[in-house]
mmCIF file of C-alpha atoms (C1' of nucleotides) in Angstrom:
data_model
loop_
_atom_site.group_PDB
_atom_site.id
_atom_site.type_symbol
_atom_site.label_atom_id
_atom_site.label_comp_id
_atom_site.label_asym_id
_atom_site.label_seq_id
_atom_site.Cartn_x
_atom_site.Cartn_y
_atom_site.Cartn_z
ATOM 1 C CA MET A 19 -32.797 45.121 82.494
ATOM 2 C CA PRO A 20 -31.695 45.551 78.989
ATOM 3 C CA GLU A 21 -33.841 48.107 77.248
ATOM 4 C CA LEU A 22 -33.222 49.026 73.648
ATOM 5 C CA PRO A 23 -30.180 51.241 74.383
ATOM 6 C CA GLU A 24 -28.477 48.436 76.288
ATOM 7 C CA VAL A 25 -29.211 45.928 73.536
ATOM 8 C CA GLU A 26 -27.840 48.312 70.921
ATOM 9 C CA THR A 27 -24.757 48.901 73.054
ATOM 10 C CA ILE A 28 -24.238 45.162 73.403
ATOM 11 C CA ARG A 29 -24.682 44.739 69.647
ATOM 12 C CA CYS A 30 -21.991 47.331 68.994
ATOM 13 C CA GLY A 31 -19.779 45.755 71.663
ATOM 14 C CA ILE A 32 -19.858 42.200 70.348
ATOM 15 C CA GLU A 33 -19.921 42.939 66.625
ATOM 16 C CA PRO A 34 -16.202 43.672 66.157
ATOM 17 C CA PHE A 35 -15.274 40.432 67.911
ATOM 18 C CA ILE A 36 -17.579 38.021 66.102
ATOM 19 C CA LYS A 37 -18.517 39.498 62.742
ATOM 20 C CA GLY A 38 -17.067 37.370 59.968
ATOM 21 C CA ARG A 39 -15.942 34.682 62.400
ATOM 22 C CA CYS A 40 -16.768 31.018 62.224
ATOM 23 C CA VAL A 41 -18.524 29.218 65.093
ATOM 24 C CA THR A 42 -16.452 26.294 66.355
ATOM 25 C CA GLN A 43 -18.456 25.095 69.344
ATOM 26 C CA VAL A 44 -21.704 25.728 71.197
ATOM 27 C CA VAL A 45 -22.050 24.803 74.867
ATOM 28 C CA VAL A 46 -25.550 24.933 76.321
ATOM 29 C CA ARG A 47 -25.557 24.419 80.077
ATOM 30 C CA THR A 48 -29.134 25.522 80.708
ATOM 31 C CA PRO A 49 -31.533 25.084 77.796
ATOM 32 C CA ARG A 50 -34.553 26.250 79.812
ATOM 33 C CA LEU A 51 -34.937 29.904 78.960
ATOM 34 C CA ARG A 52 -38.265 31.528 78.061
ATOM 35 C CA TRP A 53 -38.472 28.818 75.433
ATOM 36 C CA PRO A 54 -36.130 25.849 75.321
ATOM 37 C CA ILE A 55 -32.961 26.401 73.358
ATOM 38 C CA PRO A 56 -33.249 24.043 70.369
ATOM 39 C CA ALA A 57 -31.370 20.808 71.006
ATOM 40 C CA ASP A 58 -29.822 20.924 67.550
ATOM 41 C CA LEU A 59 -28.511 24.474 67.879
ATOM 42 C CA ALA A 60 -24.881 23.351 67.935
ATOM 43 C CA ASN A 61 -25.357 21.300 64.780
ATOM 44 C CA ARG A 62 -26.936 24.229 62.990
ATOM 45 C CA LEU A 63 -24.404 26.807 64.088
ATOM 46 C CA CYS A 64 -21.043 25.027 64.114
ATOM 47 C CA GLY A 65 -18.959 25.677 61.049
ATOM 48 C CA GLN A 66 -21.028 28.712 60.068
ATOM 49 C CA ALA A 67 -19.661 32.216 59.832
ATOM 50 C CA VAL A 68 -21.658 35.059 61.391
ATOM 51 C CA TYR A 69 -21.736 37.606 58.606
ATOM 52 C CA GLU A 70 -23.954 40.185 60.280
ATOM 53 C CA VAL A 71 -24.862 41.214 63.844
ATOM 54 C CA GLU A 72 -28.186 43.028 63.719
ATOM 55 C CA ARG A 73 -30.763 44.340 66.142
ATOM 56 C CA ARG A 74 -34.525 44.451 65.591
ATOM 57 C CA ALA A 75 -36.434 45.822 68.567
ATOM 58 C CA LYS A 76 -34.678 44.173 71.539
ATOM 59 C CA TYR A 77 -33.807 41.073 69.550
ATOM 60 C CA LEU A 78 -30.236 40.451 68.465
ATOM 61 C CA LEU A 79 -29.858 38.609 65.178
ATOM 62 C CA LEU A 80 -26.647 36.797 64.317
ATOM 63 C CA ARG A 81 -26.918 35.965 60.645
ATOM 64 C CA THR A 82 -25.299 33.029 58.927
ATOM 65 C CA LYS A 83 -25.882 31.887 55.373
ATOM 66 C CA VAL A 84 -27.971 28.921 56.580
ATOM 67 C CA GLY A 85 -30.085 30.644 59.217
ATOM 68 C CA THR A 86 -30.182 33.197 62.005
ATOM 69 C CA LEU A 87 -29.490 32.939 65.712
ATOM 70 C CA LEU A 88 -32.017 35.070 67.590
ATOM 71 C CA ILE A 89 -31.114 36.235 71.086
ATOM 72 C CA HIS A 90 -33.362 38.082 73.502
ATOM 73 C CA LEU A 91 -31.942 39.191 76.840
ATOM 74 C CA GLY A 92 -35.269 39.348 78.662
ATOM 75 C CA MET A 93 -35.024 41.114 81.988
ATOM 76 C CA SER A 94 -31.645 40.156 83.264
ATOM 77 C CA GLY A 95 -29.609 38.779 80.374
ATOM 78 C CA PHE A 96 -26.290 40.012 79.102
ATOM 79 C CA LEU A 97 -23.586 38.931 76.727
ATOM 80 C CA ARG A 98 -19.872 39.083 77.246
ATOM 81 C CA VAL A 99 -16.971 38.458 74.920
ATOM 82 C CA LEU A 100 -14.202 36.405 76.458
ATOM 83 C CA GLN A 101 -10.811 36.286 74.794
ATOM 84 C CA GLN A 102 -9.195 34.373 77.613
ATOM 85 C CA PRO A 103 -10.394 30.979 78.861
ATOM 86 C CA HIS A 104 -12.514 31.511 81.933
ATOM 87 C CA ALA A 105 -14.583 29.016 83.946
ATOM 88 C CA PRO A 106 -18.329 29.638 83.691
ATOM 89 C CA GLY A 107 -20.043 31.106 86.736
ATOM 90 C CA LYS A 108 -23.581 30.969 88.029
ATOM 91 C CA HIS A 109 -26.229 31.630 85.357
ATOM 92 C CA ASP A 110 -23.703 31.442 82.526
ATOM 93 C CA HIS A 111 -26.116 29.408 80.424
ATOM 94 C CA VAL A 112 -24.562 29.358 76.964
ATOM 95 C CA ASP A 113 -21.134 29.743 75.351
ATOM 96 C CA ILE A 114 -20.762 30.258 71.633
ATOM 97 C CA GLU A 115 -17.150 29.761 70.706
ATOM 98 C CA PHE A 116 -15.579 31.190 67.590
ATOM 99 C CA ALA A 117 -12.416 30.585 65.643
ATOM 100 C CA GLY A 118 -9.522 32.379 67.271
ATOM 101 C CA GLY A 119 -10.617 31.463 70.809
ATOM 102 C CA ILE A 120 -13.318 34.114 71.102
ATOM 103 C CA CYS A 121 -16.206 33.107 73.356
ATOM 104 C CA LEU A 122 -19.592 34.801 73.427
ATOM 105 C CA ARG A 123 -21.162 33.991 76.791
ATOM 106 C CA LEU A 124 -24.833 34.439 77.733
ATOM 107 C CA ASN A 125 -25.639 35.031 81.382
ATOM 108 C CA ASP A 126 -29.265 35.414 82.442
ATOM 109 C CA VAL A 127 -30.269 35.151 86.095
ATOM 110 C CA ARG A 128 -34.025 35.125 85.582
ATOM 111 C CA ARG A 129 -34.039 33.257 82.295
ATOM 112 C CA PHE A 130 -36.700 35.446 80.702
ATOM 113 C CA GLY A 131 -34.459 35.646 77.679
ATOM 114 C CA ALA A 132 -34.437 33.453 74.601
ATOM 115 C CA MET A 133 -32.088 31.844 72.121
ATOM 116 C CA LEU A 134 -33.720 30.453 69.010
ATOM 117 C CA TRP A 135 -32.705 29.317 65.563
ATOM 118 C CA LEU A 136 -34.612 30.887 62.675
ATOM 119 C CA ASP A 137 -34.721 29.381 59.211
ATOM 120 C CA GLY A 138 -35.344 31.579 56.206
ATOM 121 C CA ASP A 139 -35.955 35.310 56.451
ATOM 122 C CA PRO A 140 -35.921 36.136 60.171
ATOM 123 C CA MET A 141 -38.133 39.168 59.622
ATOM 124 C CA HIS A 142 -40.910 36.767 58.589
ATOM 125 C CA HIS A 143 -40.688 34.865 61.859
ATOM 126 C CA PRO A 144 -43.806 35.319 64.038
ATOM 127 C CA LEU A 145 -41.775 37.028 66.771
ATOM 128 C CA LEU A 146 -40.572 39.715 64.361
ATOM 129 C CA ALA A 147 -43.177 39.955 61.627
ATOM 130 C CA GLY A 148 -45.741 42.015 63.527
ATOM 131 C CA LEU A 149 -43.387 44.495 65.158
ATOM 132 C CA GLY A 150 -43.912 48.226 64.850
ATOM 133 C CA PRO A 151 -41.265 50.654 63.612
ATOM 134 C CA GLU A 152 -37.922 51.248 65.258
ATOM 135 C CA PRO A 153 -38.098 54.290 67.548
ATOM 136 C CA LEU A 154 -34.956 55.810 66.039
ATOM 137 C CA SER A 155 -36.217 55.494 62.476
ATOM 138 C CA GLU A 156 -37.951 58.137 60.394
ATOM 139 C CA GLU A 157 -41.131 56.085 60.611
ATOM 140 C CA LEU A 158 -41.719 57.065 64.220
ATOM 141 C CA GLY A 159 -43.190 60.507 64.190
ATOM 142 C CA GLY A 160 -46.057 62.412 65.762
ATOM 143 C CA ALA A 161 -48.264 61.781 62.766
ATOM 144 C CA TYR A 162 -47.708 58.046 63.016
ATOM 145 C CA LEU A 163 -48.498 57.867 66.754
ATOM 146 C CA TYR A 164 -51.529 60.085 66.321
ATOM 147 C CA GLN A 165 -52.870 57.933 63.513
ATOM 148 C CA ARG A 166 -52.311 54.675 65.420
ATOM 149 C CA SER A 167 -53.934 56.039 68.588
ATOM 150 C CA LYS A 168 -57.204 57.069 66.965
ATOM 151 C CA GLY A 169 -60.167 55.713 68.888
ATOM 152 C CA ARG A 170 -58.035 53.919 71.439
ATOM 153 C CA ARG A 171 -59.010 54.210 75.078
ATOM 154 C CA LEU A 172 -55.907 52.476 76.348
ATOM 155 C CA ALA A 173 -53.684 54.673 78.519
ATOM 156 C CA VAL A 174 -50.861 56.294 76.583
ATOM 157 C CA LYS A 175 -48.109 54.581 78.592
ATOM 158 C CA PRO A 176 -49.093 50.997 77.739
ATOM 159 C CA PHE A 177 -49.869 52.289 74.227
ATOM 160 C CA ILE A 178 -46.274 53.385 73.589
ATOM 161 C CA MET A 179 -44.992 50.205 75.245
ATOM 162 C CA ASP A 180 -46.960 48.076 72.773
ATOM 163 C CA SER A 181 -44.410 46.565 70.381
ATOM 164 C CA LYS A 182 -46.982 46.514 67.590
ATOM 165 C CA VAL A 183 -47.098 50.329 67.834
ATOM 166 C CA VAL A 184 -43.396 51.038 68.336
ATOM 167 C CA VAL A 185 -40.631 48.759 69.565
ATOM 168 C CA GLY A 186 -38.028 49.295 72.222
ATOM 169 C CA VAL A 187 -39.871 51.584 74.623
ATOM 170 C CA GLY A 188 -39.627 49.701 77.918
ATOM 171 C CA ASN A 189 -41.040 50.582 81.292
ATOM 172 C CA ILE A 190 -38.239 52.910 82.343
ATOM 173 C CA TYR A 191 -38.047 54.953 79.158
ATOM 174 C CA ALA A 192 -41.826 55.099 78.826
ATOM 175 C CA SER A 193 -42.041 56.906 82.168
ATOM 176 C CA GLU A 194 -39.101 59.156 81.325
ATOM 177 C CA SER A 195 -40.428 60.065 77.878
ATOM 178 C CA LEU A 196 -43.890 60.935 79.151
ATOM 179 C CA PHE A 197 -42.355 63.147 81.814
ATOM 180 C CA ARG A 198 -40.298 65.037 79.256
ATOM 181 C CA ALA A 199 -43.324 65.391 77.015
ATOM 182 C CA GLY A 200 -45.494 66.594 79.923
ATOM 183 C CA ILE A 201 -48.111 63.933 79.277
ATOM 184 C CA ASP A 202 -50.068 62.169 82.038
ATOM 185 C CA PRO A 203 -49.330 58.431 81.556
ATOM 186 C CA THR A 204 -52.939 57.534 82.402
ATOM 187 C CA ARG A 205 -54.403 59.696 79.650
ATOM 188 C CA ALA A 206 -56.232 57.726 76.952
ATOM 189 C CA ALA A 207 -54.018 57.359 73.878
ATOM 190 C CA GLY A 208 -56.843 58.517 71.614
ATOM 191 C CA ARG A 209 -57.321 61.768 73.556
ATOM 192 C CA ILE A 210 -53.929 63.292 72.823
ATOM 193 C CA SER A 211 -53.371 65.969 70.188
ATOM 194 C CA LEU A 212 -51.135 65.664 67.129
ATOM 195 C CA ALA A 213 -48.901 68.421 68.487
ATOM 196 C CA ARG A 214 -48.331 66.526 71.735
ATOM 197 C CA TYR A 215 -47.568 63.341 69.823
ATOM 198 C CA HIS A 216 -44.965 65.247 67.805
ATOM 199 C CA ARG A 217 -43.332 66.199 71.071
ATOM 200 C CA LEU A 218 -43.617 62.653 72.435
ATOM 201 C CA ALA A 219 -41.989 61.089 69.366
ATOM 202 C CA GLU A 220 -39.182 63.633 69.639
ATOM 203 C CA VAL A 221 -38.449 62.949 73.326
ATOM 204 C CA ILE A 222 -38.611 59.163 72.886
ATOM 205 C CA ARG A 223 -35.832 59.465 70.313
ATOM 206 C CA GLN A 224 -33.938 61.902 72.541
ATOM 207 C CA VAL A 225 -34.116 59.707 75.654
ATOM 208 C CA LEU A 226 -33.018 56.578 73.788
ATOM 209 C CA LEU A 227 -30.138 58.332 72.025
ATOM 210 C CA GLU A 228 -28.886 59.773 75.311
ATOM 211 C CA ALA A 229 -28.981 56.336 76.890
ATOM 212 C CA ILE A 230 -27.108 54.787 73.965
ATOM 213 C CA ALA A 231 -24.471 57.496 74.291
ATOM 214 C CA ALA A 232 -24.159 56.809 78.035
ATOM 215 C CA GLY A 233 -23.972 53.046 77.448
ATOM 216 C CA GLY A 234 -21.344 53.498 74.807
ATOM 217 C CA THR A 235 -19.197 55.254 77.353
ATOM 218 C CA THR A 236 -19.589 52.773 80.187
ATOM 219 C CA LEU A 237 -19.257 49.727 77.954
ATOM 220 C CA ARG A 238 -16.207 50.885 76.049
ATOM 221 C CA ASP A 239 -14.105 48.149 77.616
ATOM 222 C CA PHE A 240 -16.517 45.455 76.610
ATOM 223 C CA SER A 241 -14.619 42.201 76.636
ATOM 224 C CA ASP A 242 -13.248 40.128 79.483
ATOM 225 C CA GLN A 243 -14.925 42.122 82.192
ATOM 226 C CA ASP A 244 -16.017 40.285 85.305
ATOM 227 C CA GLY A 245 -19.140 42.154 86.299
ATOM 228 C CA ARG A 246 -22.220 43.261 84.441
ATOM 229 C CA PRO A 247 -22.076 46.065 81.972
ATOM 230 C CA GLY A 248 -22.981 49.388 83.505
ATOM 231 C CA TYR A 249 -26.643 49.864 82.884
ATOM 232 C CA PHE A 250 -28.723 52.597 84.499
ATOM 233 C CA THR A 251 -26.063 55.213 84.224
ATOM 234 C CA GLN A 252 -28.504 57.653 82.700
ATOM 235 C CA GLN A 253 -29.960 60.358 84.856
ATOM 236 C CA LEU A 254 -33.558 59.315 85.439
ATOM 237 C CA GLN A 255 -35.951 62.115 86.271
ATOM 238 C CA VAL A 256 -38.971 60.130 87.459
ATOM 239 C CA TYR A 257 -38.341 56.387 87.300
ATOM 240 C CA GLY A 258 -37.812 54.973 90.789
ATOM 241 C CA ARG A 259 -38.049 58.438 92.331
ATOM 242 C CA ASP A 260 -41.431 58.300 94.037
ATOM 243 C CA GLY A 261 -41.551 60.567 97.064
ATOM 244 C CA GLN A 262 -38.738 62.728 95.708
ATOM 245 C CA PRO A 263 -39.317 66.248 94.408
ATOM 246 C CA CYS A 264 -39.934 66.802 90.706
ATOM 247 C CA SER A 265 -36.904 68.436 89.106
ATOM 248 C CA THR A 266 -39.186 70.975 87.423
ATOM 249 C CA CYS A 267 -41.810 71.980 89.996
ATOM 250 C CA GLY A 268 -40.702 70.389 93.275
ATOM 251 C CA GLN A 269 -43.901 68.471 93.866
ATOM 252 C CA ASP A 270 -43.431 64.837 94.889
ATOM 253 C CA ILE A 271 -43.115 62.255 92.118
ATOM 254 C CA VAL A 272 -45.849 59.647 92.507
ATOM 255 C CA LYS A 273 -45.848 55.942 91.748
ATOM 256 C CA ILE A 274 -48.934 54.166 90.480
ATOM 257 C CA GLN A 275 -49.745 50.827 88.875
ATOM 258 C CA LEU A 276 -50.741 51.015 85.243
ATOM 259 C CA GLY A 277 -51.320 47.817 83.316
ATOM 260 C CA GLN A 278 -49.503 45.845 86.065
ATOM 261 C CA ARG A 279 -46.470 48.100 85.713
ATOM 262 C CA SER A 280 -44.963 50.563 88.116
ATOM 263 C CA THR A 281 -45.425 54.006 86.639
ATOM 264 C CA TYR A 282 -43.788 57.186 87.904
ATOM 265 C CA PHE A 283 -44.857 60.719 87.109
ATOM 266 C CA CYS A 284 -45.443 64.258 88.312
ATOM 267 C CA ARG A 285 -49.121 65.180 88.716
ATOM 268 C CA GLN A 286 -48.263 68.843 88.390
ATOM 269 C CA CYS A 287 -46.165 68.752 85.236
ATOM 270 C CA GLN A 288 -47.906 65.945 83.371
ATOM 271 C CA ARG A 289 -51.461 66.501 82.165
ATOM 272 C "C1'" DA B 15 -60.592 44.136 67.655
ATOM 273 C "C1'" DA B 16 -59.084 45.871 71.876
ATOM 274 C "C1'" DT B 17 -57.849 45.158 76.360
ATOM 275 C "C1'" DC B 18 -56.720 42.703 80.566
ATOM 276 C "C1'" DG B 19 -54.148 39.744 83.354
ATOM 277 C "C1'" DC B 20 -51.178 35.655 83.935
ATOM 278 C "C1'" DG B 21 -46.870 33.256 84.251
ATOM 279 C "C1'" DC B 22 -42.192 32.456 83.636
ATOM 280 C "C1'" DC B 23 -37.708 33.115 87.291
ATOM 281 C "C1'" DT B 24 -34.325 34.662 90.799
ATOM 282 C "C1'" DG B 25 -32.459 37.830 94.033
ATOM 283 C "C1'" DA B 26 -32.920 41.837 96.940
ATOM 284 C "C1'" DC B 27 -35.157 43.517 100.683
ATOM 285 C "C1'" DG B 28 -38.185 44.166 104.747
ATOM 286 C "C1'" DG B 29 -40.515 42.321 108.742
ATOM 287 C "C1'" DC B 30 -40.560 39.324 112.575
ATOM 288 C "C1'" DT C 17 -29.634 34.525 112.040
ATOM 289 C "C1'" DG C 18 -33.064 32.655 109.252
ATOM 290 C "C1'" DC C 19 -37.372 32.227 107.149
ATOM 291 C "C1'" DC C 20 -40.975 33.934 104.433
ATOM 292 C "C1'" DG C 21 -43.644 37.144 101.698
ATOM 293 C "C1'" DT C 22 -43.356 40.758 98.261
ATOM 294 C "C1'" DC C 23 -41.649 43.078 94.444
ATOM 295 C "C1'" DA C 24 -39.315 43.802 90.013
ATOM 296 C "C1'" DG C 25 -39.977 43.187 84.976
ATOM 297 C "C1'" DG C 26 -40.290 41.724 78.906
ATOM 298 C "C1'" DC C 27 -43.501 39.974 76.529
ATOM 299 C "C1'" DG C 28 -46.236 36.189 74.481
ATOM 300 C "C1'" DC C 29 -50.488 34.186 75.160
ATOM 301 C "C1'" DG C 30 -55.092 32.963 76.588
ATOM 302 C "C1'" DA C 31 -59.319 34.957 78.397
ATOM 303 C "C1'" DT C 32 -62.795 38.462 78.267
#
DNA sequence: AATCGCGCCTGACGGC
DNA sequence: TGCCGTCAGGCGCGAT
C-alpha cells in the first residue's frame, strides 16, 4: 500500500523518464477506479508536454500547460515506466505513452486509486484545497500539532491520520511513529503535552525519511521491472507484530481496533 | 463542528 | 480440492 514514502519514491522514479516529454497516446482499459477516469482524458492529454512531476500528500500531479493529471494510487496501485513494448497484464488499467516510446503504466488491483484531470490551479481543487501541511515541511512541528489538537477528544492516532491536520501519515507509519514517541494511540489528542508533540513531530519526519531512503534503494532500478516495487522493506517495530515481544521492553505487542483501523502498540512503553 | 461508520475492490488465508 | 467467510486498507462522504 503506497504510503507517502512510496509515492515520493515513485515520483522520483518516473520523473526522469517523463519530465519534459510529450504525451502521444492514452490507453484506458479500465475506467472504473475510485471515480471514473474522464472519458476525454486522452483528448486533453495527447500532444501536451509534462513539464513537472509533483507530489502533494499522496497525490501525484503531472503538470501540463493546459491542465494537470492527478493520480492517486489508493491501496494497491503502482506505476511503472516501460521502455520496451510489453503486453499489458491483469489490472494494468491505464497506459500513458510518451514521445520516444516511453510508457507509464498504472496497475491497481483493488482500484481504490484515481486518475483525474484538473483544470486551472490544481491546489484549488476540492481534493487538494483543504489538505494540511506536508509532514516533511517546516510547518509540521510540535507547536502546530499541539495547537490543532486543543479541545479534541479524538484519539491521537486517527488525529495524526487526518489529512486536514497533516498529510501522508498512513496506518502503518501512524503506529510506528506513536511507538517511537512513546504515546498511547488511544490517548485523546487534546490531552497530550507540547513537549510530547514536539517529539511526535520529530519521529514522524524521521520514520518517513527512513522509509524514503529505503525505497530509494530498492527502487533504484525503476523501469521495465516485472514485479511490484519493493515496499515494506523498512524495519517495522510494531505494525503487524501483535503477539511478538516489544523491542524495548519485551512485553507482547498488542493489536486493537481504533477508528476501524488495526492499531499496534506496546502497553508498557506507550502511555 | 467534531466524530463515526460505510463502501468501494480483490486477493490471501483459514476453516471445513 | 473447492467453497465461503473474513480481513486488509485510503479516504471521501453521509449520518449523527
